[in-house]
Amino acid sequence: MSEAAAQRAATTYDRVLLKISGEALMGSLAYGLHPPTVARIAQEVKTVHDMGVEIAMVIGGGNIFRGLSGSAQGMERTTADYMGMLATVMNALAMQSALEGLGIHTRVISAIPMDQVCEPYIRRRAVRHLEKKRVCIFAAGTGNPYFTTDTAATLRAAEMSCEAIFKGTKVDGVYDMDPKKFPEAKRYDRVSYDEVLLQNLGVMDASAIALARDNRMPIVVFSLDEPGGFRGILAGQGTYTIVHA
């Protein structure tokens, strides 16, 4: 068996959605994009792509603008949310550039039409891109205000028939309290959707968790800062928490 075939045989999932926050692209910066960090995450995606896994992505926009915080400062909420959606398009284009620099065919697909820079969202076309092993980066959330990119990620994962949502964070799973503040925090290996909602564990917002539960979509929470962590989990290794029924 060739090395590529051996990698493929070890893969746990065939099609997944990777959800990362906009803040994950900041690196050591206070805001904006840190190109070396974008390149590092793109390399992590490439290692999974090389295993033959079909990958969709949703990236938040909090490194540029967060609609909820904008509305908290007096801006009208709908306008603030649309600004946040546009920020996700900028992040998606940056990730597309990094991935294509590694030789991976990528499509940015926006819920808000902007034909000059990305494709409009058409479900059947997006599925076909995945089947052709192109990485699809879904931008502009759901296209509607009052919905987070967590909800958009769960919605797109369901529409694309993904087998799991992988949420890359700063920690290696779900804890009962912030492990950076409380060393005694307990990490869960497995936790149910209902427990996440009941204990307010902060995996994703409540709408996203409820949508994942309704579609029986497992959520794998892992550390994006751990080199090789994304690939390792797909190969059945590593440390993570799985949210399930």
PDB file of C-alpha atoms in Angstrom:
ATOM      1  CA  MET A   1       0.000   0.000   0.000  1.00  0.00           C
ATOM      2  CA  SER A   2       1.352   3.443  -0.937  1.00  0.00           C
ATOM      3  CA  GLU A   3       1.870   6.114   1.710  1.00  0.00           C
ATOM      4  CA  ALA A   4      -1.049   8.141   0.324  1.00  0.00           C
ATOM      5  CA  ALA A   5      -3.305   5.081   0.385  1.00  0.00           C
ATOM      6  CA  ALA A   6      -2.219   4.288   3.932  1.00  0.00           C
ATOM      7  CA  GLN A   7      -3.092   7.832   5.025  1.00  0.00           C
ATOM      8  CA  ARG A   8      -6.497   7.551   3.360  1.00  0.00           C
ATOM      9  CA  ALA A   9      -7.224   4.210   5.012  1.00  0.00           C
ATOM     10  CA  ALA A  10      -6.532   5.712   8.442  1.00  0.00           C
ATOM     11  CA  THR A  11      -8.945   8.604   7.984  1.00  0.00           C
ATOM     12  CA  THR A  12     -11.945   8.673  10.329  1.00  0.00           C
ATOM     13  CA  TYR A  13     -14.099  11.034   8.232  1.00  0.00           C
ATOM     14  CA  ASP A  14     -14.583  11.593   4.508  1.00  0.00           C
ATOM     15  CA  ARG A  15     -16.045  15.127   4.583  1.00  0.00           C
ATOM     16  CA  VAL A  16     -15.754  17.647   7.405  1.00  0.00           C
ATOM     17  CA  LEU A  17     -16.285  21.320   8.111  1.00  0.00           C
ATOM     18  CA  LEU A  18     -13.555  23.249   9.929  1.00  0.00           C
ATOM     19  CA  LYS A  19     -14.798  26.247  11.923  1.00  0.00           C
ATOM     20  CA  ILE A  20     -12.245  28.732  13.208  1.00  0.00           C
ATOM     21  CA  SER A  21     -12.617  32.165  14.703  1.00  0.00           C
ATOM     22  CA  GLY A  22     -11.351  35.306  13.065  1.00  0.00           C
ATOM     23  CA  GLU A  23      -9.193  35.846  16.144  1.00  0.00           C
ATOM     24  CA  ALA A  24      -7.300  32.663  15.257  1.00  0.00           C
ATOM     25  CA  LEU A  25      -5.828  34.557  12.281  1.00  0.00           C
ATOM     26  CA  MET A  26      -4.454  37.413  14.414  1.00  0.00           C
ATOM     27  CA  GLY A  27      -1.435  35.551  15.769  1.00  0.00           C
ATOM     28  CA  SER A  28       0.395  37.938  18.077  1.00  0.00           C
ATOM     29  CA  LEU A  29      -1.341  41.009  16.656  1.00  0.00           C
ATOM     30  CA  ALA A  30      -4.014  42.995  18.485  1.00  0.00           C
ATOM     31  CA  TYR A  31      -6.297  42.900  15.439  1.00  0.00           C
ATOM     32  CA  GLY A  32      -6.232  42.124  11.723  1.00  0.00           C
ATOM     33  CA  LEU A  33      -4.455  39.340   9.841  1.00  0.00           C
ATOM     34  CA  HIS A  34      -1.053  37.853  10.715  1.00  0.00           C
ATOM     35  CA  PRO A  35       0.194  36.301   7.440  1.00  0.00           C
ATOM     36  CA  PRO A  36       2.493  33.703   9.086  1.00  0.00           C
ATOM     37  CA  THR A  37      -0.437  32.490  11.217  1.00  0.00           C
ATOM     38  CA  VAL A  38      -2.712  32.285   8.174  1.00  0.00           C
ATOM     39  CA  ALA A  39       0.008  30.301   6.384  1.00  0.00           C
ATOM     40  CA  ARG A  40       0.403  27.924   9.361  1.00  0.00           C
ATOM     41  CA  ILE A  41      -3.332  27.185   9.490  1.00  0.00           C
ATOM     42  CA  ALA A  42      -3.389  26.692   5.710  1.00  0.00           C
ATOM     43  CA  GLN A  43      -0.602  24.137   6.100  1.00  0.00           C
ATOM     44  CA  GLU A  44      -2.692  22.305   8.728  1.00  0.00           C
ATOM     45  CA  VAL A  45      -5.588  22.198   6.271  1.00  0.00           C
ATOM     46  CA  LYS A  46      -3.272  20.913   3.537  1.00  0.00           C
ATOM     47  CA  THR A  47      -2.127  17.958   5.648  1.00  0.00           C
ATOM     48  CA  VAL A  48      -5.765  16.861   5.995  1.00  0.00           C
ATOM     49  CA  HIS A  49      -6.523  17.576   2.338  1.00  0.00           C
ATOM     50  CA  ASP A  50      -3.574  15.349   1.405  1.00  0.00           C
ATOM     51  CA  MET A  51      -5.329  12.505   3.245  1.00  0.00           C
ATOM     52  CA  GLY A  52      -8.165  12.709   0.725  1.00  0.00           C
ATOM     53  CA  VAL A  53     -10.637  14.342   3.109  1.00  0.00           C
ATOM     54  CA  GLU A  54     -13.131  16.790   1.595  1.00  0.00           C
ATOM     55  CA  ILE A  55     -12.932  20.058   3.546  1.00  0.00           C
ATOM     56  CA  ALA A  56     -15.351  22.931   3.977  1.00  0.00           C
ATOM     57  CA  MET A  57     -14.425  25.927   6.125  1.00  0.00           C
ATOM     58  CA  VAL A  58     -16.143  28.779   7.935  1.00  0.00           C
ATOM     59  CA  ILE A  59     -14.016  31.575   9.392  1.00  0.00           C
ATOM     60  CA  GLY A  60     -15.327  34.222  11.767  1.00  0.00           C
ATOM     61  CA  GLY A  61     -14.654  37.935  11.389  1.00  0.00           C
ATOM     62  CA  GLY A  62     -13.896  39.002  14.952  1.00  0.00           C
ATOM     63  CA  ASN A  63     -10.298  39.962  14.131  1.00  0.00           C
ATOM     64  CA  ILE A  64     -11.652  42.757  11.915  1.00  0.00           C
ATOM     65  CA  PHE A  65     -15.165  43.577  13.133  1.00  0.00           C
ATOM     66  CA  ARG A  66     -17.670  41.881  15.397  1.00  0.00           C
ATOM     67  CA  GLY A  67     -21.288  42.858  14.829  1.00  0.00           C
ATOM     68  CA  LEU A  68     -22.447  42.220  18.383  1.00  0.00           C
ATOM     69  CA  SER A  69     -19.763  44.432  19.930  1.00  0.00           C
ATOM     70  CA  GLY A  70     -20.453  47.100  17.329  1.00  0.00           C
ATOM     71  CA  SER A  71     -24.135  47.183  18.233  1.00  0.00           C
ATOM     72  CA  ALA A  72     -23.199  47.333  21.910  1.00  0.00           C
ATOM     73  CA  GLN A  73     -21.423  50.611  21.190  1.00  0.00           C
ATOM     74  CA  GLY A  74     -24.531  52.178  19.717  1.00  0.00           C
ATOM     75  CA  MET A  75     -24.414  51.018  16.099  1.00  0.00           C
ATOM     76  CA  GLU A  76     -27.654  49.689  14.658  1.00  0.00           C
ATOM     77  CA  ARG A  77     -27.493  45.876  15.012  1.00  0.00           C
ATOM     78  CA  THR A  78     -28.404  44.930  11.445  1.00  0.00           C
ATOM     79  CA  THR A  79     -25.772  47.248   9.981  1.00  0.00           C
ATOM     80  CA  ALA A  80     -23.162  46.005  12.460  1.00  0.00           C
ATOM     81  CA  ASP A  81     -23.903  42.379  11.584  1.00  0.00           C
ATOM     82  CA  TYR A  82     -23.564  43.043   7.860  1.00  0.00           C
ATOM     83  CA  MET A  83     -20.195  44.679   8.517  1.00  0.00           C
ATOM     84  CA  GLY A  84     -19.166  41.560  10.424  1.00  0.00           C
ATOM     85  CA  MET A  85     -20.235  39.396   7.469  1.00  0.00           C
ATOM     86  CA  LEU A  86     -18.027  41.438   5.144  1.00  0.00           C
ATOM     87  CA  ALA A  87     -15.119  40.902   7.519  1.00  0.00           C
ATOM     88  CA  THR A  88     -15.528  37.134   7.116  1.00  0.00           C
ATOM     89  CA  VAL A  89     -15.188  37.536   3.341  1.00  0.00           C
ATOM     90  CA  MET A  90     -11.847  39.289   3.829  1.00  0.00           C
ATOM     91  CA  ASN A  91     -10.631  36.449   6.038  1.00  0.00           C
ATOM     92  CA  ALA A  92     -11.859  33.845   3.568  1.00  0.00           C
ATOM     93  CA  LEU A  93      -9.971  35.513   0.711  1.00  0.00           C
ATOM     94  CA  ALA A  94      -6.797  35.575   2.817  1.00  0.00           C
ATOM     95  CA  MET A  95      -7.139  31.858   3.562  1.00  0.00           C
ATOM     96  CA  GLN A  96      -7.872  31.120  -0.094  1.00  0.00           C
ATOM     97  CA  SER A  97      -4.662  32.883  -1.108  1.00  0.00           C
ATOM     98  CA  ALA A  98      -2.639  30.895   1.442  1.00  0.00           C
ATOM     99  CA  LEU A  99      -4.162  27.561   0.396  1.00  0.00           C
ATOM    100  CA  GLU A 100      -3.713  28.187  -3.308  1.00  0.00           C
ATOM    101  CA  GLY A 101      -0.101  29.111  -2.576  1.00  0.00           C
ATOM    102  CA  LEU A 102       0.206  25.513  -1.367  1.00  0.00           C
ATOM    103  CA  GLY A 103      -1.327  24.177  -4.562  1.00  0.00           C
ATOM    104  CA  ILE A 104      -4.825  23.481  -3.203  1.00  0.00           C
ATOM    105  CA  HIS A 105      -7.760  24.474  -5.388  1.00  0.00           C
ATOM    106  CA  THR A 106     -10.069  26.621  -3.265  1.00  0.00           C
ATOM    107  CA  ARG A 107     -13.402  28.368  -3.684  1.00  0.00           C
ATOM    108  CA  VAL A 108     -14.712  31.238  -1.571  1.00  0.00           C
ATOM    109  CA  ILE A 109     -18.507  31.055  -1.535  1.00  0.00           C
ATOM    110  CA  SER A 110     -20.407  34.010  -0.129  1.00  0.00           C
ATOM    111  CA  ALA A 111     -23.959  34.157   1.186  1.00  0.00           C
ATOM    112  CA  ILE A 112     -23.957  37.813   0.059  1.00  0.00           C
ATOM    113  CA  PRO A 113     -23.439  38.030  -3.724  1.00  0.00           C
ATOM    114  CA  MET A 114     -20.216  39.788  -4.758  1.00  0.00           C
ATOM    115  CA  ASP A 115     -19.360  38.171  -8.063  1.00  0.00           C
ATOM    116  CA  GLN A 116     -16.129  40.068  -8.641  1.00  0.00           C
ATOM    117  CA  VAL A 117     -14.361  38.385  -5.727  1.00  0.00           C
ATOM    118  CA  CYS A 118     -16.173  35.108  -4.919  1.00  0.00           C
ATOM    119  CA  GLU A 119     -18.968  32.757  -5.901  1.00  0.00           C
ATOM    120  CA  PRO A 120     -22.561  33.104  -4.717  1.00  0.00           C
ATOM    121  CA  TYR A 121     -23.838  30.276  -2.535  1.00  0.00           C
ATOM    122  CA  ILE A 122     -25.497  27.547  -4.603  1.00  0.00           C
ATOM    123  CA  ARG A 123     -25.710  24.313  -2.661  1.00  0.00           C
ATOM    124  CA  ARG A 124     -25.380  21.863  -5.541  1.00  0.00           C
ATOM    125  CA  ARG A 125     -22.400  23.739  -6.978  1.00  0.00           C
ATOM    126  CA  ALA A 126     -20.697  23.787  -3.575  1.00  0.00           C
ATOM    127  CA  VAL A 127     -21.226  20.034  -3.160  1.00  0.00           C
ATOM    128  CA  ARG A 128     -19.684  19.479  -6.583  1.00  0.00           C
ATOM    129  CA  HIS A 129     -16.624  21.525  -5.591  1.00  0.00           C
ATOM    130  CA  LEU A 130     -16.158  19.293  -2.549  1.00  0.00           C
ATOM    131  CA  GLU A 131     -16.517  16.174  -4.666  1.00  0.00           C
ATOM    132  CA  LYS A 132     -13.724  17.530  -6.870  1.00  0.00           C
ATOM    133  CA  LYS A 133     -11.542  17.872  -3.732  1.00  0.00           C
ATOM    134  CA  ARG A 134     -11.654  21.666  -3.741  1.00  0.00           C
ATOM    135  CA  VAL A 135     -11.656  23.356  -0.339  1.00  0.00           C
ATOM    136  CA  CYS A 136     -14.828  25.423   0.017  1.00  0.00           C
ATOM    137  CA  ILE A 137     -14.639  28.455   2.325  1.00  0.00           C
ATOM    138  CA  PHE A 138     -18.135  29.679   3.165  1.00  0.00           C
ATOM    139  CA  ALA A 139     -18.196  33.406   3.875  1.00  0.00           C
ATOM    140  CA  ALA A 140     -20.689  36.092   4.945  1.00  0.00           C
ATOM    141  CA  GLY A 141     -22.374  33.842   7.495  1.00  0.00           C
ATOM    142  CA  THR A 142     -25.917  32.867   6.577  1.00  0.00           C
ATOM    143  CA  GLY A 143     -26.416  36.177   4.767  1.00  0.00           C
ATOM    144  CA  ASN A 144     -28.763  37.314   7.534  1.00  0.00           C
ATOM    145  CA  PRO A 145     -28.203  39.502  10.594  1.00  0.00           C
ATOM    146  CA  TYR A 146     -28.672  38.125  14.108  1.00  0.00           C
ATOM    147  CA  PHE A 147     -26.993  34.821  13.217  1.00  0.00           C
ATOM    148  CA  THR A 148     -23.422  33.999  14.227  1.00  0.00           C
ATOM    149  CA  THR A 149     -20.771  32.233  12.163  1.00  0.00           C
ATOM    150  CA  ASP A 150     -21.207  29.279  14.558  1.00  0.00           C
ATOM    151  CA  THR A 151     -24.771  28.910  13.305  1.00  0.00           C
ATOM    152  CA  ALA A 152     -23.597  29.432   9.715  1.00  0.00           C
ATOM    153  CA  ALA A 153     -20.998  26.680  10.157  1.00  0.00           C
ATOM    154  CA  THR A 154     -23.580  24.212  11.466  1.00  0.00           C
ATOM    155  CA  LEU A 155     -26.024  25.114   8.695  1.00  0.00           C
ATOM    156  CA  ARG A 156     -23.418  24.672   5.940  1.00  0.00           C
ATOM    157  CA  ALA A 157     -22.153  21.434   7.471  1.00  0.00           C
ATOM    158  CA  ALA A 158     -25.684  20.029   7.366  1.00  0.00           C
ATOM    159  CA  GLU A 159     -26.313  21.253   3.823  1.00  0.00           C
ATOM    160  CA  MET A 160     -23.011  19.781   2.598  1.00  0.00           C
ATOM    161  CA  SER A 161     -23.695  16.443   4.349  1.00  0.00           C
ATOM    162  CA  CYS A 162     -20.494  16.767   6.367  1.00  0.00           C
ATOM    163  CA  GLU A 163     -19.843  14.002   8.866  1.00  0.00           C
ATOM    164  CA  ALA A 164     -18.590  16.312  11.613  1.00  0.00           C
ATOM    165  CA  ILE A 165     -17.801  19.897  12.525  1.00  0.00           C
ATOM    166  CA  PHE A 166     -14.243  20.492  13.725  1.00  0.00           C
ATOM    167  CA  LYS A 167     -13.974  23.604  15.860  1.00  0.00           C
ATOM    168  CA  GLY A 168     -10.401  24.826  16.267  1.00  0.00           C
ATOM    169  CA  THR A 169      -9.849  26.754  19.503  1.00  0.00           C
ATOM    170  CA  LYS A 170      -7.079  27.854  21.858  1.00  0.00           C
ATOM    171  CA  VAL A 171      -7.570  24.826  24.136  1.00  0.00           C
ATOM    172  CA  ASP A 172      -7.617  21.082  23.533  1.00  0.00           C
ATOM    173  CA  GLY A 173     -11.299  20.471  24.162  1.00  0.00           C
ATOM    174  CA  VAL A 174     -14.297  21.489  26.236  1.00  0.00           C
ATOM    175  CA  TYR A 175     -13.774  22.307  29.926  1.00  0.00           C
ATOM    176  CA  ASP A 176     -16.210  22.991  32.737  1.00  0.00           C
ATOM    177  CA  MET A 177     -14.427  26.327  33.308  1.00  0.00           C
ATOM    178  CA  ASP A 178     -11.670  28.352  31.675  1.00  0.00           C
ATOM    179  CA  PRO A 179      -8.500  26.209  32.003  1.00  0.00           C
ATOM    180  CA  LYS A 180      -6.279  29.257  31.567  1.00  0.00           C
ATOM    181  CA  LYS A 181      -7.770  30.833  34.681  1.00  0.00           C
ATOM    182  CA  PHE A 182      -8.551  27.702  36.688  1.00  0.00           C
ATOM    183  CA  PRO A 183      -5.890  24.950  36.683  1.00  0.00           C
ATOM    184  CA  GLU A 184      -8.376  22.567  38.307  1.00  0.00           C
ATOM    185  CA  ALA A 185     -10.736  22.806  35.312  1.00  0.00           C
ATOM    186  CA  LYS A 186     -12.054  19.456  34.128  1.00  0.00           C
ATOM    187  CA  ARG A 187     -11.804  18.508  30.446  1.00  0.00           C
ATOM    188  CA  TYR A 188     -14.532  16.398  28.895  1.00  0.00           C
ATOM    189  CA  ASP A 189     -13.677  13.608  26.470  1.00  0.00           C
ATOM    190  CA  ARG A 190     -17.325  13.380  25.420  1.00  0.00           C
ATOM    191  CA  VAL A 191     -20.266  15.607  26.268  1.00  0.00           C
ATOM    192  CA  SER A 192     -23.858  15.715  25.026  1.00  0.00           C
ATOM    193  CA  TYR A 193     -25.531  18.619  23.246  1.00  0.00           C
ATOM    194  CA  ASP A 194     -27.965  18.958  26.140  1.00  0.00           C
ATOM    195  CA  GLU A 195     -25.149  19.135  28.701  1.00  0.00           C
ATOM    196  CA  VAL A 196     -23.451  21.865  26.662  1.00  0.00           C
ATOM    197  CA  LEU A 197     -26.673  23.888  26.667  1.00  0.00           C
ATOM    198  CA  LEU A 198     -27.582  23.171  30.286  1.00  0.00           C
ATOM    199  CA  GLN A 199     -24.128  23.998  31.664  1.00  0.00           C
ATOM    200  CA  ASN A 200     -23.509  26.850  29.207  1.00  0.00           C
ATOM    201  CA  LEU A 201     -20.124  25.378  28.269  1.00  0.00           C
ATOM    202  CA  GLY A 202     -19.544  27.870  25.474  1.00  0.00           C
ATOM    203  CA  VAL A 203     -18.724  25.441  22.669  1.00  0.00           C
ATOM    204  CA  MET A 204     -20.908  27.358  20.222  1.00  0.00           C
ATOM    205  CA  ASP A 205     -23.942  29.583  20.625  1.00  0.00           C
ATOM    206  CA  ALA A 206     -27.213  27.910  21.587  1.00  0.00           C
ATOM    207  CA  SER A 207     -28.741  28.110  18.094  1.00  0.00           C
ATOM    208  CA  ALA A 208     -25.748  26.316  16.583  1.00  0.00           C
ATOM    209  CA  ILE A 209     -25.801  23.583  19.234  1.00  0.00           C
ATOM    210  CA  ALA A 210     -29.533  23.053  18.790  1.00  0.00           C
ATOM    211  CA  LEU A 211     -29.147  22.825  15.015  1.00  0.00           C
ATOM    212  CA  ALA A 212     -26.286  20.326  15.385  1.00  0.00           C
ATOM    213  CA  ARG A 213     -28.385  18.274  17.804  1.00  0.00           C
ATOM    214  CA  ASP A 214     -31.375  18.246  15.456  1.00  0.00           C
ATOM    215  CA  ASN A 215     -29.159  16.984  12.626  1.00  0.00           C
ATOM    216  CA  ARG A 216     -27.113  14.644  14.841  1.00  0.00           C
ATOM    217  CA  MET A 217     -23.959  16.439  13.716  1.00  0.00           C
ATOM    218  CA  PRO A 218     -20.993  15.700  16.030  1.00  0.00           C
ATOM    219  CA  ILE A 219     -18.790  18.655  16.998  1.00  0.00           C
ATOM    220  CA  VAL A 220     -15.100  17.952  17.598  1.00  0.00           C
ATOM    221  CA  VAL A 221     -13.391  20.647  19.679  1.00  0.00           C
ATOM    222  CA  PHE A 222      -9.586  20.698  19.503  1.00  0.00           C
ATOM    223  CA  SER A 223      -6.596  23.011  19.775  1.00  0.00           C
ATOM    224  CA  LEU A 224      -5.718  24.769  16.545  1.00  0.00           C
ATOM    225  CA  ASP A 225      -2.411  25.809  18.144  1.00  0.00           C
ATOM    226  CA  GLU A 226      -1.251  22.193  18.400  1.00  0.00           C
ATOM    227  CA  PRO A 227       0.854  21.415  15.287  1.00  0.00           C
ATOM    228  CA  GLY A 228      -0.626  18.469  13.414  1.00  0.00           C
ATOM    229  CA  GLY A 229      -3.659  18.381  15.690  1.00  0.00           C
ATOM    230  CA  PHE A 230      -6.268  18.562  12.930  1.00  0.00           C
ATOM    231  CA  ARG A 231      -4.680  15.732  10.946  1.00  0.00           C
ATOM    232  CA  GLY A 232      -4.020  13.675  14.084  1.00  0.00           C
ATOM    233  CA  ILE A 233      -7.675  13.633  15.121  1.00  0.00           C
ATOM    234  CA  LEU A 234      -8.766  12.540  11.657  1.00  0.00           C
ATOM    235  CA  ALA A 235      -6.249   9.709  11.955  1.00  0.00           C
ATOM    236  CA  GLY A 236      -7.792   8.675  15.275  1.00  0.00           C
ATOM    237  CA  GLN A 237      -5.202  10.289  17.545  1.00  0.00           C
ATOM    238  CA  GLY A 238      -4.777  13.446  19.614  1.00  0.00           C
ATOM    239  CA  THR A 239      -6.660  15.149  22.418  1.00  0.00           C
ATOM    240  CA  TYR A 240     -10.109  16.581  21.822  1.00  0.00           C
ATOM    241  CA  THR A 241     -13.706  16.673  23.018  1.00  0.00           C
ATOM    242  CA  ILE A 242     -16.579  15.351  20.952  1.00  0.00           C
ATOM    243  CA  VAL A 243     -20.057  16.807  21.422  1.00  0.00           C
ATOM    244  CA  HIS A 244     -22.658  14.223  20.476  1.00  0.00           C
ATOM    245  CA  ALA A 245     -26.213  13.014  21.064  1.00  0.00           C
TER     246      ALA A 245
END
